[in-house]
Coordinates of C-alpha atoms and ligand atoms in Angstrom, one line a residue:
R1 CA -119.4 221.3 97.3
L2 CA -117.8 218.5 99.3
K3 CA -115.1 219.6 101.8
A4 CA -111.7 218.1 102.4
V5 CA -109.1 218.8 105.0
V6 CA -105.4 218.0 104.4
I7 CA -103.2 217.7 107.5
G8 CA -99.7 218.7 106.6
S9 CA -98.1 220.2 103.5
G10 CA -95.3 217.8 102.7
V11 CA -94.9 216.9 99.0
A12 CA -97.7 214.3 99.3
G13 CA -100.0 216.6 101.2
L14 CA -99.5 219.3 98.5
A15 CA -100.1 216.8 95.7
G16 CA -103.1 215.3 97.5
A17 CA -104.6 218.8 98.0
I18 CA -104.2 219.7 94.3
R19 CA -105.8 216.4 93.2
L20 CA -108.8 216.9 95.6
A21 CA -109.3 220.5 94.4
V22 CA -109.2 219.3 90.8
M23 CA -111.8 216.6 91.8
G24 CA -114.1 219.4 92.9
Y25 CA -113.5 219.5 96.6
E26 CA -113.2 222.7 98.7
V27 CA -109.7 222.1 100.2
D28 CA -108.1 223.5 103.4
V29 CA -104.5 222.5 104.2
F30 CA -103.5 222.9 107.8
E31 CA -99.7 223.0 108.3
R32 CA -97.9 223.1 111.7
N33 CA -94.9 225.0 110.4
A34 CA -94.8 228.6 109.1
Y35 CA -93.9 227.3 105.6
A36 CA -94.9 224.5 103.2
G37 CA -92.9 221.5 102.0
G38 CA -92.1 219.6 105.2
K39 CA -88.8 217.9 104.6
L40 CA -88.7 219.5 101.2
S41 CA -87.8 223.0 102.4
F42 CA -84.8 225.3 102.3
F43 CA -82.9 228.0 104.2
E44 CA -80.3 230.7 103.6
K45 CA -77.2 231.3 105.7
D46 CA -74.5 234.0 105.1
G47 CA -75.3 234.2 101.3
F48 CA -75.4 230.4 100.8
L49 CA -78.7 228.8 99.9
F50 CA -79.3 225.3 101.1
D51 CA -82.0 222.7 100.3
A52 CA -82.8 221.4 103.8
G53 CA -83.7 217.8 103.0
P54 CA -84.0 215.9 99.7
S55 CA -81.3 216.5 97.1
L56 CA -81.9 213.9 94.5
F57 CA -84.7 214.3 92.0
T58 CA -85.8 211.2 90.1
Q59 CA -88.9 210.3 88.1
P60 CA -90.1 213.7 87.1
Q61 CA -93.0 212.0 85.3
N62 CA -94.8 212.0 88.7
I63 CA -94.9 215.8 88.9
E64 CA -95.5 216.0 85.1
E65 CA -98.5 213.7 85.5
L66 CA -99.9 215.9 88.4
F67 CA -99.7 219.0 86.3
A68 CA -101.4 217.2 83.4
F69 CA -104.2 216.1 85.8
A70 CA -104.6 219.7 86.9
G71 CA -104.7 220.8 83.2
E72 CA -101.9 223.4 83.8
P73 CA -98.7 223.8 81.7
I74 CA -95.8 222.6 84.0
E75 CA -93.3 224.8 82.2
D76 CA -95.1 227.9 83.6
Y77 CA -94.3 226.6 87.1
F78 CA -91.4 224.4 87.1
Q79 CA -88.2 223.8 85.0
Y80 CA -85.9 220.9 85.3
R81 CA -83.1 219.2 83.2
K82 CA -81.5 215.8 83.0
V83 CA -78.1 215.3 84.6
D84 CA -75.7 213.1 82.6
L85 CA -73.5 212.2 85.6
S86 CA -75.7 210.6 88.3
C87 CA -72.9 210.4 91.0
N88 CA -69.2 210.6 91.6
Y89 CA -68.0 207.7 93.7
F90 CA -64.9 207.8 95.9
F91 CA -63.6 204.5 97.4
E92 CA -61.2 204.3 100.4
N93 CA -58.7 202.4 98.3
G94 CA -58.3 205.5 96.1
K95 CA -60.4 204.2 93.2
R96 CA -62.9 206.6 91.7
V97 CA -66.0 206.0 89.5
K98 CA -68.2 208.3 87.5
A99 CA -71.7 206.8 87.3
W100 CA -73.1 208.0 84.0
T101 CA -76.9 207.7 83.4
D102 CA -76.2 205.9 80.2
A103 CA -75.9 202.2 80.5
E104 CA -73.1 201.6 77.9
R105 CA -71.1 204.5 79.3
L106 CA -71.5 203.3 82.8
A107 CA -70.5 199.8 81.9
D108 CA -67.4 201.1 80.2
E109 CA -66.5 203.2 83.2
L110 CA -66.9 200.3 85.7
H111 CA -64.8 198.1 83.4
M112 CA -62.1 200.8 83.0
Q113 CA -61.9 201.9 86.7
L114 CA -62.6 198.6 88.5
G115 CA -62.1 195.9 85.9
E116 CA -65.8 194.9 86.2
D117 CA -67.4 192.7 83.5
K118 CA -69.2 195.0 81.1
A119 CA -71.8 192.5 80.2
A120 CA -72.6 191.9 83.8
V121 CA -73.4 195.6 84.3
L122 CA -75.6 195.8 81.2
N123 CA -77.4 192.6 82.1
Y124 CA -78.1 193.9 85.7
L125 CA -79.5 197.2 84.4
R126 CA -81.7 195.4 81.9
K127 CA -83.1 193.1 84.6
S128 CA -83.5 196.1 86.9
E129 CA -85.6 197.8 84.3
T130 CA -87.8 194.8 83.6
L131 CA -88.4 194.3 87.3
Y132 CA -89.2 197.9 87.9
N133 CA -91.6 198.1 84.9
N134 CA -93.4 195.0 85.9
I135 CA -93.4 194.9 89.7
G136 CA -93.0 198.6 90.3
S137 CA -95.8 199.6 88.1
V138 CA -98.3 197.3 89.9
F139 CA -97.1 197.6 93.5
L140 CA -96.1 201.2 93.6
N141 CA -99.1 202.6 91.7
H142 CA -102.0 200.8 93.4
S143 CA -103.2 200.1 96.9
L144 CA -102.0 196.6 98.0
H145 CA -105.0 196.3 100.3
K146 CA -107.7 196.3 97.7
R147 CA -108.9 193.1 95.9
K148 CA -109.0 195.0 92.6
T149 CA -105.2 195.2 92.6
W150 CA -104.7 191.5 92.9
F151 CA -107.3 190.5 90.3
N152 CA -106.0 192.0 87.1
K153 CA -103.9 190.7 84.3
S154 CA -100.8 192.8 84.9
I155 CA -100.3 191.2 88.3
L156 CA -99.7 187.8 86.6
K157 CA -97.3 189.3 84.2
A158 CA -95.6 191.1 87.1
L159 CA -95.2 188.0 89.2
Q160 CA -93.7 186.1 86.3
T161 CA -90.6 188.5 86.4
V162 CA -90.0 187.6 90.0
R163 CA -87.2 185.1 90.7
L164 CA -86.4 183.3 93.9
P165 CA -83.3 185.5 94.8
H166 CA -85.5 188.6 94.6
L167 CA -87.6 187.2 97.4
T168 CA -85.4 184.9 99.5
G169 CA -82.0 186.6 99.3
T170 CA -80.8 190.0 100.3
L171 CA -79.8 192.8 98.0
H172 CA -76.2 192.4 98.9
G173 CA -76.4 188.6 98.1
F174 CA -78.0 189.4 94.8
N175 CA -75.3 191.9 93.9
Q176 CA -72.6 189.5 95.0
S177 CA -73.8 187.0 92.5
A178 CA -74.1 189.6 89.8
F179 CA -70.7 191.3 90.0
K180 CA -67.1 190.2 90.7
K181 CA -65.5 193.5 92.0
P182 CA -66.2 194.5 95.6
E183 CA -66.5 198.2 94.6
T184 CA -69.2 197.4 92.1
I185 CA -71.1 195.4 94.7
Q186 CA -70.8 198.3 97.2
L187 CA -72.0 200.8 94.6
F188 CA -75.1 198.7 93.8
D189 CA -75.7 197.9 97.5
R190 CA -75.9 201.6 98.1
F191 CA -79.3 201.7 96.4
A192 CA -80.8 200.1 99.6
T193 CA -80.3 203.5 101.2
Y194 CA -82.8 205.0 98.7
N195 CA -85.5 204.1 101.1
G196 CA -83.4 204.1 104.3
S197 CA -82.8 200.3 104.3
N198 CA -79.9 198.0 105.0
P199 CA -78.5 196.1 101.9
Y200 CA -77.6 193.2 104.1
Q201 CA -81.3 192.8 105.1
T202 CA -83.5 194.3 102.4
P203 CA -84.6 191.7 99.8
G204 CA -83.0 191.2 96.3
M205 CA -86.2 192.8 94.9
M206 CA -84.7 196.2 95.7
S207 CA -82.4 195.5 92.7
L208 CA -85.2 197.3 90.8
I209 CA -84.1 200.7 92.3
P210 CA -80.9 201.3 90.3
H211 CA -83.1 201.4 87.2
L212 CA -84.5 204.7 88.4
E213 CA -81.1 206.4 88.7
L214 CA -79.0 204.6 86.1
N215 CA -81.5 204.0 83.3
E216 CA -84.1 206.7 83.7
G217 CA -81.6 209.2 85.0
T218 CA -81.4 211.9 87.6
F219 CA -82.7 215.4 87.2
Y220 CA -82.0 218.9 88.5
P221 CA -84.8 221.3 89.2
E222 CA -83.8 224.9 88.3
G223 CA -83.5 226.8 91.6
G224 CA -82.8 223.7 93.5
M225 CA -85.2 221.1 95.1
I226 CA -87.2 223.8 96.8
S227 CA -88.6 224.7 93.4
I228 CA -90.7 221.5 93.6
T229 CA -92.4 222.8 96.8
N230 CA -92.8 226.3 95.3
A231 CA -94.4 224.9 92.1
L232 CA -96.8 222.7 94.0
V233 CA -97.9 225.6 96.3
K234 CA -98.4 227.8 93.3
L235 CA -100.5 225.2 91.5
A236 CA -102.5 224.4 94.6
E237 CA -103.3 228.1 95.1
K238 CA -104.3 228.4 91.4
K239 CA -106.7 225.5 92.0
G240 CA -108.3 227.3 95.0
V241 CA -106.6 225.4 97.8
R242 CA -106.5 227.4 101.1
F243 CA -103.4 227.2 103.2
H244 CA -103.3 227.7 107.0
F245 CA -99.8 227.9 108.3
N246 CA -98.8 227.7 112.0
S247 CA -101.9 225.6 112.4
A248 CA -101.1 222.3 114.0
V249 CA -104.1 219.9 113.8
Q250 CA -104.8 218.7 117.4
R251 CA -107.3 215.9 116.7
I252 CA -109.3 214.2 114.0
I253 CA -113.0 214.4 114.8
Q254 CA -114.7 211.0 114.6
F255 CA -118.4 210.1 114.9
Q256 CA -119.8 206.6 114.6
G257 CA -116.8 205.3 112.6
E258 CA -116.6 208.3 110.3
A259 CA -114.1 211.1 110.1
K260 CA -115.9 214.4 110.4
G261 CA -113.1 216.9 110.3
V262 CA -110.3 218.2 112.6
V263 CA -109.7 220.3 115.6
V264 CA -107.2 223.0 114.9
N265 CA -106.4 226.1 117.0
D266 CA -109.0 224.8 119.4
E267 CA -111.8 225.1 116.8
N268 CA -113.7 222.4 115.0
V269 CA -113.3 222.4 111.2
F270 CA -115.8 220.0 109.6
A271 CA -115.2 218.2 106.4
D272 CA -116.4 215.2 104.3
V273 CA -112.9 213.8 103.8
V274 CA -109.7 214.0 105.9
L275 CA -106.4 213.3 104.3
S276 CA -103.5 213.0 106.7
N277 CA -100.0 213.7 105.5
A278 CA -98.7 213.6 109.0
D279 CA -96.5 210.6 110.0
I280 CA -98.8 207.6 110.5
Y281 CA -97.4 207.1 114.0
F282 CA -98.4 210.6 115.1
T283 CA -101.7 210.3 113.2
Y284 CA -102.7 207.4 115.4
H285 CA -100.9 208.4 118.6
Q286 CA -101.8 212.1 118.8
L287 CA -104.6 212.8 116.3
L288 CA -106.7 209.7 116.9
A289 CA -105.5 208.7 120.4
D290 CA -105.7 205.1 119.3
P291 CA -103.2 203.0 121.4
V292 CA -104.0 199.7 119.5
Q293 CA -103.2 201.1 116.0
T294 CA -100.2 203.1 117.4
N295 CA -98.8 199.8 118.7
N296 CA -99.4 198.1 115.4
V297 CA -97.4 200.9 113.6
L298 CA -94.6 200.5 116.2
K299 CA -94.1 196.8 115.2
Q300 CA -92.5 198.0 111.9
E301 CA -88.9 199.1 112.0
R302 CA -88.3 202.7 111.0
S303 CA -86.1 203.6 108.1
C304 CA -82.7 205.1 109.0
S305 CA -82.3 208.7 109.8
G306 CA -79.5 211.1 108.9
M307 CA -77.0 213.5 110.2
I308 CA -76.8 216.5 107.9
F309 CA -74.1 219.2 107.8
Y310 CA -74.7 222.3 105.7
W311 CA -71.3 223.8 104.9
G312 CA -70.7 227.1 103.1
M313 CA -67.3 226.5 101.5
K314 CA -64.8 229.3 100.9
R315 CA -63.6 227.9 97.6
E316 CA -64.6 225.6 94.7
F317 CA -63.7 221.9 94.3
P318 CA -63.4 221.1 90.6
E319 CA -63.2 217.3 91.2
L320 CA -66.7 217.3 92.7
H321 CA -70.0 217.4 90.9
L322 CA -73.7 217.7 91.9
H323 CA -73.8 214.3 93.7
N324 CA -70.7 212.7 95.3
I325 CA -70.4 209.7 97.6
F326 CA -67.3 208.9 99.7
F327 CA -67.7 205.2 100.6
S328 CA -66.8 203.6 103.9
K329 CA -64.1 200.9 103.7
N330 CA -66.3 198.2 105.4
Y331 CA -69.9 198.6 104.3
A332 CA -71.1 195.5 106.3
A333 CA -69.7 196.9 109.5
E334 CA -71.2 200.3 108.8
F335 CA -74.8 198.9 108.4
N336 CA -74.4 196.6 111.4
T337 CA -73.4 199.7 113.5
L338 CA -76.4 201.7 112.2
F339 CA -79.2 199.2 112.3
Q340 CA -78.2 196.7 115.0
Q341 CA -76.1 198.8 117.4
K342 CA -78.1 202.1 116.6
R343 CA -74.8 204.1 116.6
L344 CA -72.9 206.2 114.1
Y345 CA -70.1 204.4 112.3
N346 CA -66.6 205.8 112.7
D347 CA -65.7 205.6 109.0
P348 CA -69.0 206.7 107.6
T349 CA -70.1 206.8 104.0
V350 CA -70.5 210.5 103.2
Y351 CA -72.8 211.9 100.6
V352 CA -72.0 215.5 99.4
N353 CA -74.5 217.4 97.3
I354 CA -73.5 220.8 95.8
T355 CA -76.3 222.6 93.9
S356 CA -74.1 225.7 93.2
K357 CA -72.3 223.4 90.7
M358 CA -75.5 223.6 88.6
E359 CA -76.4 227.3 88.6
E360 CA -75.2 230.7 89.8
G361 CA -76.7 232.5 92.8
L362 CA -76.9 229.5 95.2
A363 CA -73.5 230.4 96.7
P364 CA -71.4 233.6 96.6
K365 CA -69.1 233.7 93.6
G366 CA -66.1 231.3 93.8
K367 CA -67.7 229.5 96.8
E368 CA -69.9 226.3 97.1
N369 CA -72.9 225.2 99.2
W370 CA -72.2 221.7 100.5
F371 CA -75.0 219.5 101.8
L372 CA -73.5 216.5 103.5
L373 CA -75.7 213.5 104.5
I374 CA -74.4 210.7 106.6
N375 CA -76.7 207.7 107.3
A376 CA -77.7 207.6 111.0
P377 CA -79.8 205.3 113.1
S378 CA -83.3 206.4 114.0
N379 CA -83.5 208.3 117.3
V380 CA -83.8 206.0 120.3
G381 CA -82.4 208.5 122.8
Q382 CA -78.7 208.5 121.8
N383 CA -76.5 211.5 122.7
W384 CA -76.7 213.2 119.4
E385 CA -74.7 216.3 120.5
Q386 CA -71.7 214.2 121.4
M387 CA -72.0 212.0 118.3
R388 CA -72.3 215.0 116.0
I389 CA -69.1 216.6 117.2
Q390 CA -67.2 213.3 116.8
L391 CA -68.8 212.7 113.4
R392 CA -67.9 216.2 112.1
Q393 CA -64.2 215.5 112.7
Q394 CA -64.5 212.0 111.1
V395 CA -66.1 213.5 108.0
I396 CA -63.4 216.2 107.8
D397 CA -60.7 213.6 108.1
K398 CA -62.2 211.4 105.5
L399 CA -62.8 214.1 102.9
S400 CA -59.4 215.6 103.5
R401 CA -57.8 212.2 103.0
S402 CA -59.8 211.4 99.9
L403 CA -59.5 214.9 98.2
Q404 CA -55.9 215.4 99.5
T405 CA -56.7 218.9 100.8
D406 CA -57.5 220.6 104.1
I407 CA -61.3 220.6 104.3
A408 CA -61.7 222.2 107.8
S409 CA -60.1 225.4 106.8
A410 CA -62.4 225.7 103.8
I411 CA -65.6 225.8 105.9
E412 CA -66.8 229.4 106.1
T413 CA -70.3 228.9 107.7
E414 CA -72.2 225.9 108.9
E415 CA -75.5 224.4 110.2
Y416 CA -76.7 220.9 111.0
L417 CA -79.8 218.7 111.2
D418 CA -80.0 215.6 113.3
P419 CA -82.7 213.0 114.0
I420 CA -84.1 215.1 116.8
R421 CA -84.5 218.2 114.7
I422 CA -85.9 216.1 111.8
E423 CA -88.7 214.9 114.1
E424 CA -89.3 218.4 115.6
R425 CA -89.4 220.1 112.2
T426 CA -91.3 217.6 110.1
G427 CA -93.1 215.4 112.6
S428 CA -91.2 212.3 111.4
F429 CA -91.3 209.7 114.2
M430 CA -87.8 208.9 115.4
G431 CA -86.4 211.3 112.8
S432 CA -86.7 208.6 110.1
L433 CA -86.1 209.9 106.5
Y434 CA -88.4 207.5 104.7
G435 CA -91.1 206.3 107.2
T436 CA -90.6 202.5 107.7
S437 CA -87.7 200.5 106.5
S438 CA -87.8 197.8 103.8
N439 CA -85.6 195.5 105.7
S440 CA -88.0 192.7 105.9
K441 CA -89.4 190.7 103.0
M442 CA -93.0 191.6 104.0
A443 CA -92.2 195.3 104.5
A444 CA -94.1 196.5 101.4
F445 CA -97.2 194.6 102.6
L446 CA -97.0 195.7 106.2
R447 CA -96.6 199.4 105.4
H448 CA -99.8 201.2 106.4
P449 CA -102.4 201.4 103.6
N450 CA -103.7 204.7 102.3
F451 CA -107.0 204.2 104.1
T452 CA -108.4 202.5 107.1
N453 CA -111.4 200.2 107.3
K454 CA -112.1 201.4 110.8
I455 CA -112.8 205.1 110.0
E456 CA -114.7 206.0 106.9
G457 CA -113.6 209.3 105.2
L458 CA -110.0 209.1 106.6
Y459 CA -107.1 208.6 104.2
F460 CA -103.3 208.8 104.4
C461 CA -100.5 209.9 102.2
G462 CA -96.8 210.5 102.5
G463 CA -93.6 208.8 103.2
S464 CA -94.8 206.7 106.2
V465 CA -97.6 204.9 104.3
H466 CA -97.9 202.9 101.1
P467 CA -95.9 202.9 98.8
G468 CA -93.2 204.5 101.0
G469 CA -90.8 207.3 101.3
G470 CA -88.9 209.5 98.8
I471 CA -90.4 212.2 96.6
P472 CA -91.5 209.9 93.7
L473 CA -93.4 207.5 96.1
C474 CA -94.9 210.4 98.0
F475 CA -96.4 211.7 94.7
K476 CA -97.7 208.2 94.1
S477 CA -99.2 207.9 97.6
A478 CA -101.2 211.1 97.0
K479 CA -102.5 209.7 93.8
I480 CA -103.5 206.3 95.3
A481 CA -105.2 208.0 98.3
T482 CA -107.2 210.4 96.2
E483 CA -108.2 207.7 93.7
L484 CA -109.5 205.7 96.7
I485 CA -111.4 208.9 97.8
H486 CA -112.9 209.1 94.3
Q487 CA -114.0 205.5 94.3
D488 CA -115.6 205.7 97.7
Q489 CA -117.3 208.9 96.8
T490 CA -118.7 207.3 93.6
K491 CA -119.9 204.3 95.6
H492 CA -121.7 206.5 98.1
A493 CA -123.3 208.6 95.3
Y494 CA -124.5 205.3 93.7
H495 CA -126.0 204.0 96.9
Ligands
FAD1 P1 -93.2 215.5 105.1 O1 -92.1 216.2 104.4 O2 -92.8 214.5 106.1 O3 -94.1 216.6 105.8 C1 -95.2 216.3 106.6 C2 -95.8 217.7 107.0 O4 -96.8 217.5 107.9 C3 -94.8 218.6 107.7 O5 -94.7 219.8 107.1 C4 -95.3 218.7 109.1 O6 -95.0 219.9 109.7 C5 -96.8 218.5 108.8 N1 -97.5 218.0 110.0 C6 -97.2 217.0 110.8 N2 -98.1 216.9 111.8 C7 -99.0 217.9 111.6 C8 -100.2 218.3 112.4 N3 -100.6 217.7 113.4 N4 -100.8 219.4 111.9 C9 -100.4 220.1 110.8 N5 -99.3 219.7 110.1 C10 -98.6 218.6 110.5 N6 -86.3 211.8 99.0 C11 -85.9 211.8 97.7 O7 -86.7 211.5 96.8 N7 -84.7 212.2 97.4 C12 -83.7 212.6 98.3 O8 -82.6 212.9 97.9 C13 -84.1 212.6 99.7 N8 -83.2 212.9 100.6 C14 -83.6 213.2 101.9 C15 -82.8 213.8 102.8 C16 -83.2 214.2 104.0 C17 -82.3 214.9 105.0 C18 -84.6 213.9 104.4 C19 -85.1 214.4 105.8 C20 -85.4 213.3 103.5 C21 -85.0 212.9 102.3 N9 -85.8 212.3 101.3 C22 -85.4 212.2 100.0 C23 -87.1 211.8 101.7 C24 -88.2 212.8 101.3 O9 -87.8 214.1 101.8 C25 -89.5 212.5 102.0 O10 -89.9 211.1 101.7 C26 -90.7 213.3 101.6 O11 -90.3 214.7 101.4 C27 -91.7 213.2 102.6 O12 -92.9 213.9 102.2 P2 -94.2 213.7 103.0 O13 -95.3 214.0 102.0 O14 -94.3 212.4 103.6 O15 -94.3 214.9 104.1

C-alpha cells in the first residue's frame, strides 16, 4: 500500500486525509497541537462553550460530498439545519436590517427599512448567482495551474459571464453602481471580509460571494461549529487514518526533487506522498528551508486578521440572533486604517455570534455565549495588548449605544484571541484568518497552487493555498490536491 503523510489537521488536512484513505493510501496525520481542527476548534470557560474560530457555516454540499465520496451516511456523524435569518445588521444611524436568506423577503426588508429599490436587490442577487455558478464552479473547483482547466468548454461559458466592472472596478464601486442607499452598499461591501479582503480594493468579481449567504443560505451545525471537526475526525478514524497529536513536523524530507516523507519528533517517517496543510509560508520557510520560495510567498499580501473576544453574558438579549453585525459609521476609513495603516479602527465594525440562541447547553440557562470578531490588520509587530484594551472599551461603548443597555455589567467571564495567538495556535503566518488577501485583481492566480513543479510527491491544501481561505474553500482545496495526487499516481503507474 502506498503511504501518505498529512501535516496538520485543519479542516483541509482532515478532508485530505479522508480522501487519501478512501483512495487506498495508508495515512498518518501529524498535528502540532494536542487536538484536531486548527482554527476550527473550541473551548469551555465557566460553563460557557465557545467555538474558537469560524462561526459561519455555508455550502454544506462540500462536507456532504466528502461523506458521499467516503461512502458513509453523513447523518450518522453530522447534523445541520438551514437558518432563515442570515444576519441582523445594526447601523450607526439607528437603522436595522434583517437579512433573510430568501431573495424576495430580503428585497422587501431592504426596501422597507432603507428605501432601497427592490428590483435592484433581486437583480444583484440573480447576477451574483450566475457569476458564482459559472466562474466559481470553474475557478474554485479546479487547479488554475493545469492546462486541463483552461482547455475545456465550461471555461468559455464561464468567461462569457464576466463583465468589465468585475475585473477593472472594485467591489465597492460595483455596489455603488448597483444600489442607491449607503447602508445597502455597506451591507454588500461587507462580503469582501468573507476572505479577509478590503471592499475598496478587491475586484467587482467578489460580487459573487453574496450568492453563498443570501441565495444558498447559511446553516447551523448541531452542537456548534466544532461538530464539523468532530465529524471529520470520526470519519477519518473509520477510514483507518492514524492521528499523531503533539507532533510538530520539523522538516519535509527531499531527495533528488522528490518528497520522501517528514521528520517528526526527530525521527524519519517515510511516505510516497506528503500533503501539507500547514500555512504555505511556514511550509517553505521551516519545513523546506527554501528562501527563494519563501520570498515569493511573501510578495502576496496576507488577508486581514481578527481580534476576538469571547464573553459569557449574564443575561439574554432578545433583539440579537445567531449572527449580528454592528457597522462602523465610516467603512472607507475603517478599511484604510486596517489595510494601509495596519492599525485598529476606533469605531470598529463588530460581529457578534451567539450559538446559545440555537440550542440549549452551550451557555448556562438564561445566559448567552458571545463570540465577537473585529477585523484587525495582520500582525506586523503592533502593540496588541494596548490595542486590545482600547478596543474592548470601544466595543462596549458601541454595543451599549446601539442596544441602549449597559453591556459591561453583563459580562460574566471572558477570553480573547489576537493575531499573535492565532499564529501561535494555528501556525497562520501573521495571524491571517484566510491566508492571502484577494485585494489585487490577480490574487486568485497568484495564490500558491496545490502542488509544486519543483518537488514531486509534495502537495498543499488549506486556507493559504488555492482556492483560498474559509471552510468551503478549504474542503475544495483538499479535493483539488487529492485529485492531483490521483492523476499523478495514475500517470506513474502507466509509465
Ligand atoms: P488550519 O485551521 O489553519 O490548521 C492548520 C493546522 O496545521 C493547525 O492545526 C496547525 O497546528 C497544524 N500545523 C501547522 N504546522 C504544523 C507542523 N509543522 N506540524 C504539524 N502540524 C502543523 N471560515 C469560515 O468558513 N467561516 C467563518 O465564519 C470563519 N471565521 C473565522 C474566524 C476566525 C477567528 C478565524 C481564525 C478563522 C475564520 N474562518 C472562517 C477561516 C477558517 O477558519 C479557515 O479558513 C480554516 O479553518 C482553515 O483551515 P486549514 O485547513 O487551512 O487549517
